[in-house]
PDB file of C-alpha atoms in Angstrom:
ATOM      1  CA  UNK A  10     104.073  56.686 158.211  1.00 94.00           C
ATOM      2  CA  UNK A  11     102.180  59.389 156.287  1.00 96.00           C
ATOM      3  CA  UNK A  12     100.475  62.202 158.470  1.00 97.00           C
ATOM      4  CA  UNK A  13      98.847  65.598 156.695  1.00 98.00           C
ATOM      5  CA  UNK A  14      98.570  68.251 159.264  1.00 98.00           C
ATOM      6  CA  UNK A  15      96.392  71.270 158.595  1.00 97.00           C
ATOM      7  CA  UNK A  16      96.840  74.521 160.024  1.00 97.00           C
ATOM      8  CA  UNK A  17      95.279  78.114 159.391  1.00 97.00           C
ATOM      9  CA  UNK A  18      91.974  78.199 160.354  1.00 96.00           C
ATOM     10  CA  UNK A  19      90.309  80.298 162.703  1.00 96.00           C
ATOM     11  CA  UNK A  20      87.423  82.610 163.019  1.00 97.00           C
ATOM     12  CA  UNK A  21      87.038  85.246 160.097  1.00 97.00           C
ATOM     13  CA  UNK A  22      84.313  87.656 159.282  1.00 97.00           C
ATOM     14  CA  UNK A  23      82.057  87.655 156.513  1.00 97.00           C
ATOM     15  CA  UNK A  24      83.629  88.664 153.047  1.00 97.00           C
ATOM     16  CA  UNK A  25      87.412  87.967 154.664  1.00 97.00           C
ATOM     17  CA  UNK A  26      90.378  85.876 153.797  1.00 97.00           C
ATOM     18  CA  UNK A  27      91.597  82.701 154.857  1.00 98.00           C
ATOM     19  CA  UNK A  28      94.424  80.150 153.836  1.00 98.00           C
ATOM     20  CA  UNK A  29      95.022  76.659 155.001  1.00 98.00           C
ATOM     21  CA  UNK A  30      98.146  74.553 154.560  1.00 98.00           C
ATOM     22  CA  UNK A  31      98.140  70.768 154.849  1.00 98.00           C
ATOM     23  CA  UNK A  32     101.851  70.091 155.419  1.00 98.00           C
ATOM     24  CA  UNK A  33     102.354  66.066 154.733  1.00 98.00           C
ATOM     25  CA  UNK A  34     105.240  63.658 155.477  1.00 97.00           C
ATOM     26  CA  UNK A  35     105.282  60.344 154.557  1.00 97.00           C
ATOM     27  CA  UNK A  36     104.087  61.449 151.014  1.00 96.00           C
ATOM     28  CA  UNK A  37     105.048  63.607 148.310  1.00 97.00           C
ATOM     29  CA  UNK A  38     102.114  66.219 147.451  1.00 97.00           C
ATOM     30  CA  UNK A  39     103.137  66.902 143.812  1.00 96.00           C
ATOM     31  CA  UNK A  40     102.873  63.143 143.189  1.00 96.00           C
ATOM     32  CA  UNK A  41      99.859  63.027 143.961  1.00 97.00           C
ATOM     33  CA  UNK A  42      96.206  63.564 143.704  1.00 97.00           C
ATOM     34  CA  UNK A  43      95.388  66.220 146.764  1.00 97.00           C
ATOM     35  CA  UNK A  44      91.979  67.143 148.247  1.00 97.00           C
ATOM     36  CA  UNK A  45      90.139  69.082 150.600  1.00 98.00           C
ATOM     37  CA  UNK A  46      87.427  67.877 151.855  1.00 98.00           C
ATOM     38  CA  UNK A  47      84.666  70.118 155.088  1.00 98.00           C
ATOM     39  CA  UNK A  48      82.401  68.975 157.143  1.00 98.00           C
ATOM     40  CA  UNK A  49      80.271  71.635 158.410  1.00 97.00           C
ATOM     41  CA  UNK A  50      78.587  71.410 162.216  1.00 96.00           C
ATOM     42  CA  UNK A  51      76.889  68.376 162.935  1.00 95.00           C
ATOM     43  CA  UNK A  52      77.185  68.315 159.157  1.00 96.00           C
ATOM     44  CA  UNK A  53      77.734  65.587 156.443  1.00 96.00           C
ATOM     45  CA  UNK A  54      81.114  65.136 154.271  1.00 97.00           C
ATOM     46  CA  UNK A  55      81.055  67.900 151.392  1.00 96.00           C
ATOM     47  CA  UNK A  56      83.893  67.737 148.895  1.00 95.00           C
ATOM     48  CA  UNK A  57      85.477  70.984 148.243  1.00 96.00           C
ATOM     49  CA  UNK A  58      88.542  70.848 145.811  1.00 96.00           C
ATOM     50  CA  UNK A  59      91.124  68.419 144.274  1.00 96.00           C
ATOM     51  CA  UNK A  60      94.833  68.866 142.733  1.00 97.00           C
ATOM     52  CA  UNK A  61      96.087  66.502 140.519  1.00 96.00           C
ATOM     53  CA  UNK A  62      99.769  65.703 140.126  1.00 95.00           C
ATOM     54  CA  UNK A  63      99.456  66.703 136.867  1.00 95.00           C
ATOM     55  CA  UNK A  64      98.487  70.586 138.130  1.00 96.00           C
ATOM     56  CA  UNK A  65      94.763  70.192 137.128  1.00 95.00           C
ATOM     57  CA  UNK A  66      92.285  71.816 139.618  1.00 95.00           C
ATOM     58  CA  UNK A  67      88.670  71.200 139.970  1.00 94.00           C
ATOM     59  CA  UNK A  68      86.390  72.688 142.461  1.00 94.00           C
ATOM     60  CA  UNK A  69      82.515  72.241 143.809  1.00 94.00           C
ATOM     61  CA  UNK A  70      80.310  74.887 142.337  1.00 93.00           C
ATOM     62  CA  UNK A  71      79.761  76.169 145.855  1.00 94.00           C
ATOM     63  CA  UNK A  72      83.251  77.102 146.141  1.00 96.00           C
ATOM     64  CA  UNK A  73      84.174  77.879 142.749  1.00 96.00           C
ATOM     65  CA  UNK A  74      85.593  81.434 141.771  1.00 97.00           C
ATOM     66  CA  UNK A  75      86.787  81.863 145.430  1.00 98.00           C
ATOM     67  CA  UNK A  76      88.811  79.283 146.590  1.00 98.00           C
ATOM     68  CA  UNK A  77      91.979  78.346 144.863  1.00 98.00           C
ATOM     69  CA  UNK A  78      93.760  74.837 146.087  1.00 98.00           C
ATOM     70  CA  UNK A  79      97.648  74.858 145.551  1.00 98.00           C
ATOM     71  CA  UNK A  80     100.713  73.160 146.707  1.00 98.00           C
ATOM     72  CA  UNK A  81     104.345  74.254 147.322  1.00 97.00           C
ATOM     73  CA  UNK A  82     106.628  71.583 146.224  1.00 96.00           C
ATOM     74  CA  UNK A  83     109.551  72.391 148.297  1.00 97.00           C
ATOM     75  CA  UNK A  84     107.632  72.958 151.417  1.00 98.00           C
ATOM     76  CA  UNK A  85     105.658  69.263 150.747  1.00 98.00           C
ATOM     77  CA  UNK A  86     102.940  71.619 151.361  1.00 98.00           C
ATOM     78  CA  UNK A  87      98.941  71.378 150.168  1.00 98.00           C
ATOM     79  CA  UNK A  88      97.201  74.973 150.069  1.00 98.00           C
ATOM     80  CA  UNK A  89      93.088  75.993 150.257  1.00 98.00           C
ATOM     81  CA  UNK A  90      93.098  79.806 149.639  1.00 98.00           C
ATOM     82  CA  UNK A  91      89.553  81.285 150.600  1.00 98.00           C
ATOM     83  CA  UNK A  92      88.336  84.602 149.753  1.00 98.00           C
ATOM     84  CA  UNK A  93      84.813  86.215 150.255  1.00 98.00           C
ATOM     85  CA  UNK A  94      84.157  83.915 152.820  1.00 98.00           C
ATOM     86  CA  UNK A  95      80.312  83.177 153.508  1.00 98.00           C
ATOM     87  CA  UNK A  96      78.705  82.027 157.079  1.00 97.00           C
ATOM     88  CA  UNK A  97      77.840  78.741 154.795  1.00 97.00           C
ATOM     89  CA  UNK A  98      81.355  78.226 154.263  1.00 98.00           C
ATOM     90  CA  UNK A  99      82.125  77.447 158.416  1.00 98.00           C
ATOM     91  CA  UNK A 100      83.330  73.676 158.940  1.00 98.00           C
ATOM     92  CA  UNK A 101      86.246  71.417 159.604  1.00 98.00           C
ATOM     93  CA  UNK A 102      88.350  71.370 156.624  1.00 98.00           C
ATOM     94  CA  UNK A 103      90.224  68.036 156.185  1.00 98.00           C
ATOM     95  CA  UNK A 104      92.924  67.507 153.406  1.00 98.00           C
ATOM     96  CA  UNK A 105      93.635  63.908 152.254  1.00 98.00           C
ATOM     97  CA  UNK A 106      95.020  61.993 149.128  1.00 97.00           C
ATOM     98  CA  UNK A 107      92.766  60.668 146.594  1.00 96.00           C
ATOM     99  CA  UNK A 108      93.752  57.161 144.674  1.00 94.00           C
ATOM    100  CA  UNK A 109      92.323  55.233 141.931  1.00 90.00           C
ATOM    101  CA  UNK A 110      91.067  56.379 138.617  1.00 87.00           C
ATOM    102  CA  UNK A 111      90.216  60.113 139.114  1.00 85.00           C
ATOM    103  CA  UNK A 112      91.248  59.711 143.020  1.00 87.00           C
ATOM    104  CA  UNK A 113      87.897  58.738 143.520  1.00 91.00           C
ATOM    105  CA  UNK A 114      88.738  57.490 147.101  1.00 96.00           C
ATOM    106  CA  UNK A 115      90.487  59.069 150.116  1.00 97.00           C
ATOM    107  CA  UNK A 116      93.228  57.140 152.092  1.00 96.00           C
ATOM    108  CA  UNK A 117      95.402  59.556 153.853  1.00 97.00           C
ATOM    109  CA  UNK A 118      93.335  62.284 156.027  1.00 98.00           C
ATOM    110  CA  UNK A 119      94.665  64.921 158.418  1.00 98.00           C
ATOM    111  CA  UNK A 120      93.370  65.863 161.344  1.00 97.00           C
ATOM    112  CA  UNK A 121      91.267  68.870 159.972  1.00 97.00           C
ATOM    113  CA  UNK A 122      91.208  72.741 160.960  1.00 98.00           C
ATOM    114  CA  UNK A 123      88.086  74.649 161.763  1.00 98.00           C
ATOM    115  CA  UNK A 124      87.035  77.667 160.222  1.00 98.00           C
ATOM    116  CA  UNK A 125      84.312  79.718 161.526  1.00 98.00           C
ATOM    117  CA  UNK A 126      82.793  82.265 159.229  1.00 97.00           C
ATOM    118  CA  UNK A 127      80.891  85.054 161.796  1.00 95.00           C
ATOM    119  CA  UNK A 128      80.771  88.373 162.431  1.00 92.00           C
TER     120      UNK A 128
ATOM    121  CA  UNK B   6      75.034  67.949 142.026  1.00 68.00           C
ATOM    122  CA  UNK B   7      73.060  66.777 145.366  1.00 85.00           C
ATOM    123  CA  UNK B   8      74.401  64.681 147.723  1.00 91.00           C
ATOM    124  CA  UNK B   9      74.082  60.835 147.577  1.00 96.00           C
ATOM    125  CA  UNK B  10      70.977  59.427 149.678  1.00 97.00           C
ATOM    126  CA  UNK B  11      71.233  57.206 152.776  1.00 98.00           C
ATOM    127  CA  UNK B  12      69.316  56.147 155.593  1.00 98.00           C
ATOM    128  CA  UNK B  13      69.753  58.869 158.567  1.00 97.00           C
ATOM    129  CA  UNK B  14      70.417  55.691 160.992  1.00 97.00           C
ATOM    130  CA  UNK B  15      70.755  52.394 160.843  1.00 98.00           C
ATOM    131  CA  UNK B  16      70.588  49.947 164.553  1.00 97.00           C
ATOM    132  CA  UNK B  17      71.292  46.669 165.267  1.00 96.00           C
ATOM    133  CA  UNK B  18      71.942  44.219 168.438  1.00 97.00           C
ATOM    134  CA  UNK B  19      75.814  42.653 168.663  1.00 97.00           C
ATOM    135  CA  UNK B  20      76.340  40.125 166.429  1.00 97.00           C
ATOM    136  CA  UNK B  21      73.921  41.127 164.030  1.00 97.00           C
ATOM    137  CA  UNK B  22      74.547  42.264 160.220  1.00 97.00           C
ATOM    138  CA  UNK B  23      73.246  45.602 159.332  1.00 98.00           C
ATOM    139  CA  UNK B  24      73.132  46.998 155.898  1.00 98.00           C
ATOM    140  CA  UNK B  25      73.275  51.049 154.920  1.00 98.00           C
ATOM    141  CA  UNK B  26      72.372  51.757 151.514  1.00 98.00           C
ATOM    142  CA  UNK B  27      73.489  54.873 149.019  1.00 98.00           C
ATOM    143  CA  UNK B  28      71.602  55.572 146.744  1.00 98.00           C
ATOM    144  CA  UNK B  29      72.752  58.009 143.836  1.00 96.00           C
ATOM    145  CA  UNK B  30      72.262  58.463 139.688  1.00 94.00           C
ATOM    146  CA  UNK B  31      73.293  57.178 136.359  1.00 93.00           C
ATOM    147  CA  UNK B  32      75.825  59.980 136.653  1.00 92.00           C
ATOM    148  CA  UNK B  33      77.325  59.061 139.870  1.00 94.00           C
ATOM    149  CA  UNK B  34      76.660  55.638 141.718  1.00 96.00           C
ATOM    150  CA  UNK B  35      75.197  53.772 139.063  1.00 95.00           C
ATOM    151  CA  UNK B  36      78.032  55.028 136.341  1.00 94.00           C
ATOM    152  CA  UNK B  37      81.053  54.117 138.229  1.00 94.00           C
ATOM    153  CA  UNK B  38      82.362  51.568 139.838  1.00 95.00           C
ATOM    154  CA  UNK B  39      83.975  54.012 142.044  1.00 96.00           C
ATOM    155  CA  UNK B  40      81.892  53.974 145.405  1.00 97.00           C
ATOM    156  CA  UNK B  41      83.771  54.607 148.699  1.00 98.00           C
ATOM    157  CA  UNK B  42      82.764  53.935 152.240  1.00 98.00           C
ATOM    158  CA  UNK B  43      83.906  55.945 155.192  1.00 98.00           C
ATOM    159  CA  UNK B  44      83.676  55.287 159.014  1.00 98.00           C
ATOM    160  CA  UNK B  45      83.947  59.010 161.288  1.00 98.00           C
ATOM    161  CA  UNK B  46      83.893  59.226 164.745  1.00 98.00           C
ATOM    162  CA  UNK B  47      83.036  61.866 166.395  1.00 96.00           C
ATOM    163  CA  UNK B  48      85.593  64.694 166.709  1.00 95.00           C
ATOM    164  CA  UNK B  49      87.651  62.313 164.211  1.00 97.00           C
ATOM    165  CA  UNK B  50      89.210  62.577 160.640  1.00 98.00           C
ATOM    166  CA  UNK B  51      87.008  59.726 158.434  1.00 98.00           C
ATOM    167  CA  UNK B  52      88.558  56.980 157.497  1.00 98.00           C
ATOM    168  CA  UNK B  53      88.291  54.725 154.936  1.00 98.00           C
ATOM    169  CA  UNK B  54      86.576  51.340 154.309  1.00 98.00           C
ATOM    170  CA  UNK B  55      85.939  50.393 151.508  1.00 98.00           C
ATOM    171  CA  UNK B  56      86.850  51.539 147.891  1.00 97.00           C
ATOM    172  CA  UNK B  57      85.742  50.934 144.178  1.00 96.00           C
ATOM    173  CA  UNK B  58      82.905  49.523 145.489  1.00 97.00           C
ATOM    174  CA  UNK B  59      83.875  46.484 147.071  1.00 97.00           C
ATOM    175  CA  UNK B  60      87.967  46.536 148.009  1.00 97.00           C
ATOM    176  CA  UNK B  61      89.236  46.694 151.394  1.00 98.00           C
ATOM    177  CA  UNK B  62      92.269  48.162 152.199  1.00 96.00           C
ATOM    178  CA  UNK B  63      94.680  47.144 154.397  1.00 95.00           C
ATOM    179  CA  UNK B  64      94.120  46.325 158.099  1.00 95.00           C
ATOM    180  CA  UNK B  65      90.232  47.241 157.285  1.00 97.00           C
ATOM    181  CA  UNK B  66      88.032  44.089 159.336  1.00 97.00           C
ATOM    182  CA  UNK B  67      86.999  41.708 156.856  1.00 97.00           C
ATOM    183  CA  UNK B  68      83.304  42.307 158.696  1.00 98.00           C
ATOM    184  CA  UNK B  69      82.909  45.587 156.247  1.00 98.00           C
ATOM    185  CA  UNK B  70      81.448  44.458 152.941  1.00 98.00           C
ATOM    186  CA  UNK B  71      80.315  46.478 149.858  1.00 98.00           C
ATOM    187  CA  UNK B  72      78.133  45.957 146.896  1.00 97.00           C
ATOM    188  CA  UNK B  73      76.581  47.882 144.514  1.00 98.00           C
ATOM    189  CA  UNK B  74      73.112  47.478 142.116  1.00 97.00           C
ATOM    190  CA  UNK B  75      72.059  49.607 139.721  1.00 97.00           C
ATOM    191  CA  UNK B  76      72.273  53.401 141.527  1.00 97.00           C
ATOM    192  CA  UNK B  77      72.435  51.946 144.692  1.00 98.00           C
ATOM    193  CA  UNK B  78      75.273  50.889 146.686  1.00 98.00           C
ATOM    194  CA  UNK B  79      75.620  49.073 150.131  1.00 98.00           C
ATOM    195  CA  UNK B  80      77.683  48.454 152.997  1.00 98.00           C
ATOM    196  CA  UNK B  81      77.215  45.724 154.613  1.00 98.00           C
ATOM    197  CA  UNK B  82      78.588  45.103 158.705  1.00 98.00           C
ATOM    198  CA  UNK B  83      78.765  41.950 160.113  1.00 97.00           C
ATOM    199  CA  UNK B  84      79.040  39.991 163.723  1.00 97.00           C
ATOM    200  CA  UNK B  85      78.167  44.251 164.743  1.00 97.00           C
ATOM    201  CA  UNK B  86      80.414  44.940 167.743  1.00 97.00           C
ATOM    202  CA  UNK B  87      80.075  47.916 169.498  1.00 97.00           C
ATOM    203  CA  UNK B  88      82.596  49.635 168.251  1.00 97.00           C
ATOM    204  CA  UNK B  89      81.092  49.976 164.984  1.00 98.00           C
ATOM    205  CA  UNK B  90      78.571  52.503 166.625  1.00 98.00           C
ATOM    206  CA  UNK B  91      80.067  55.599 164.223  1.00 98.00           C
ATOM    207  CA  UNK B  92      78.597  57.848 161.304  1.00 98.00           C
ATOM    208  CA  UNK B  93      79.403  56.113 157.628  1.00 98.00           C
ATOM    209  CA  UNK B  94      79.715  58.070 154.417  1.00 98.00           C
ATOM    210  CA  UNK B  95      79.559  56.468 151.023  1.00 98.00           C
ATOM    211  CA  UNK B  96      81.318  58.536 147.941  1.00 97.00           C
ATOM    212  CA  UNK B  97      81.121  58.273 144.321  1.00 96.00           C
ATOM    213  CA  UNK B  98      83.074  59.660 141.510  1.00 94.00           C
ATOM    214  CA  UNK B  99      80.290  61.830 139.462  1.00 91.00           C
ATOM    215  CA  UNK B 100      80.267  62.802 135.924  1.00 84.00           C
ATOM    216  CA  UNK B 101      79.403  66.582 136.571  1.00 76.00           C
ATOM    217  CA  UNK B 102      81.124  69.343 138.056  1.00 72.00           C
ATOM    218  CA  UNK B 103      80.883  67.941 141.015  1.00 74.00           C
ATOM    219  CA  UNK B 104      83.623  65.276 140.832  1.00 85.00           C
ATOM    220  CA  UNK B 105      83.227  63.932 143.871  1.00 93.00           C
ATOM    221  CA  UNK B 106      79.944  63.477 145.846  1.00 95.00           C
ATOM    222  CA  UNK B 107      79.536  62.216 149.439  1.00 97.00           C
ATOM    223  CA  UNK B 108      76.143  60.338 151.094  1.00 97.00           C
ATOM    224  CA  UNK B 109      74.403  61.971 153.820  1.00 97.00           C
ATOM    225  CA  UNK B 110      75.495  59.786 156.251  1.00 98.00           C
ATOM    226  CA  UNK B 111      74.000  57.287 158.443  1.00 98.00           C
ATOM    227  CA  UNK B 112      74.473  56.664 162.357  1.00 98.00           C
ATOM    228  CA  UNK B 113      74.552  53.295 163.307  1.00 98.00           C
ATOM    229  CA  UNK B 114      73.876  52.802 167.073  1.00 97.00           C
ATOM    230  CA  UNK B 115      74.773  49.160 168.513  1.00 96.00           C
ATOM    231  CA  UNK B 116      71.454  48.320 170.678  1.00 93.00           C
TER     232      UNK B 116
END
């Protein structure tokens, strides 16, 4: 059975630092195509980053220059490093895989963690 | 890249078939034939329901149907139970920096 659990979020201020971790079982992360996907308040589904198995990152242009998505092959761990955090940037994060050509579709989706950008 | 466009809600009576559109560009929807469907619950992860525009996965009720014409793709519920009262998302693989853009969503409310 696969499961992806996030953890790390919380409430940060304005300008601060965050990391998530989406730890999986049931899968291997370097095999495969990784994403993180928010979901802001009473908000629609906003994709945020991918990681392909190859190492390639790509990133939305509302995110890009400050978050950095990695993985940590011996942990089985999926990372979402934030920095200069905006109020905008608030929401449930969720990490799941992405299959088929380009992983243009997510199967596998944790749980989520919330991060709340205030001061 | 803005977000694909779909009807804010969508109702029907049990029973009934209801169909939720997505409507996108040449550089997304109408591109690709890689549209996804998602079904989120409240409080819940989404989860998926259809992919590349009209496969099902596994263990996904054969009453979920998509389609796709020109930049517009649909999802399609049939015999609506009441348990299909949940926000969809569609998806589409985009040719920008965007890679991946997501629909607006649409609540569907069983009458």
């Amino acid at each position: 059975e696969v499961q992806l659990v996030e953890t790390g979020g919380g409430l940060i201020q304005p300008g601060g630092s965050l990391r998530l971790s989406c730890a999986a079982s049931g899968l291997t992360v370097s095999s495969n195509f990784m994403t993180w996907v928010r979901q802001a308040p009473g908000k629609g589904l906003e994709w945020v980053s991918v990681l392909y198995n190859t190492g390639s990152t790509y990133y939305a242009d509302s995110v890009k220059g400050r978050f950095t998505i990695s993985r940590d092959n011996s942990k089985n761990t999926l990372f979402l490093q934030m920095s200069s955090l905006r109020d905008e940037d608030s929401a449930v994060y969720y990490c799941a895989r992405a299959l088929g050509v380009g992983g243009n579709y997510f199967d596998y989706w944790g749980q989520g963690s919330l991060v709340t950008v205030s001061s | 890249q803005s977000a694909l466009t779909q009807p804010a809600s969508v109702s029907g009576s049990p029973g009934q078939s209801i169909t939720i559109s997505c409507t996108g560009t040449s550089s997304d929807v109408g591109g690709y034939d890689y549209v996804s469907w998602y079904q989120q619950y409240p409080g819940k992860a989404p989860k998926l329901l259809i992919y590349d525009v009209t496969n099902r996965p596994s263990g996904v009720s054969s009453r979920f149907s998509g389609s796709k014409s020109g930049n517009t793709a649909s999802l399609t519920i049939s015999g609506l139970q009441a348990e299909d009262e949940a926000d969809y998302y569609c998806s589409s693989y985009a040719s920008s920096s965007a890679l991946y853009v997501f629909g607006t969503g649409t609540r569907v409310t069983v009458l």
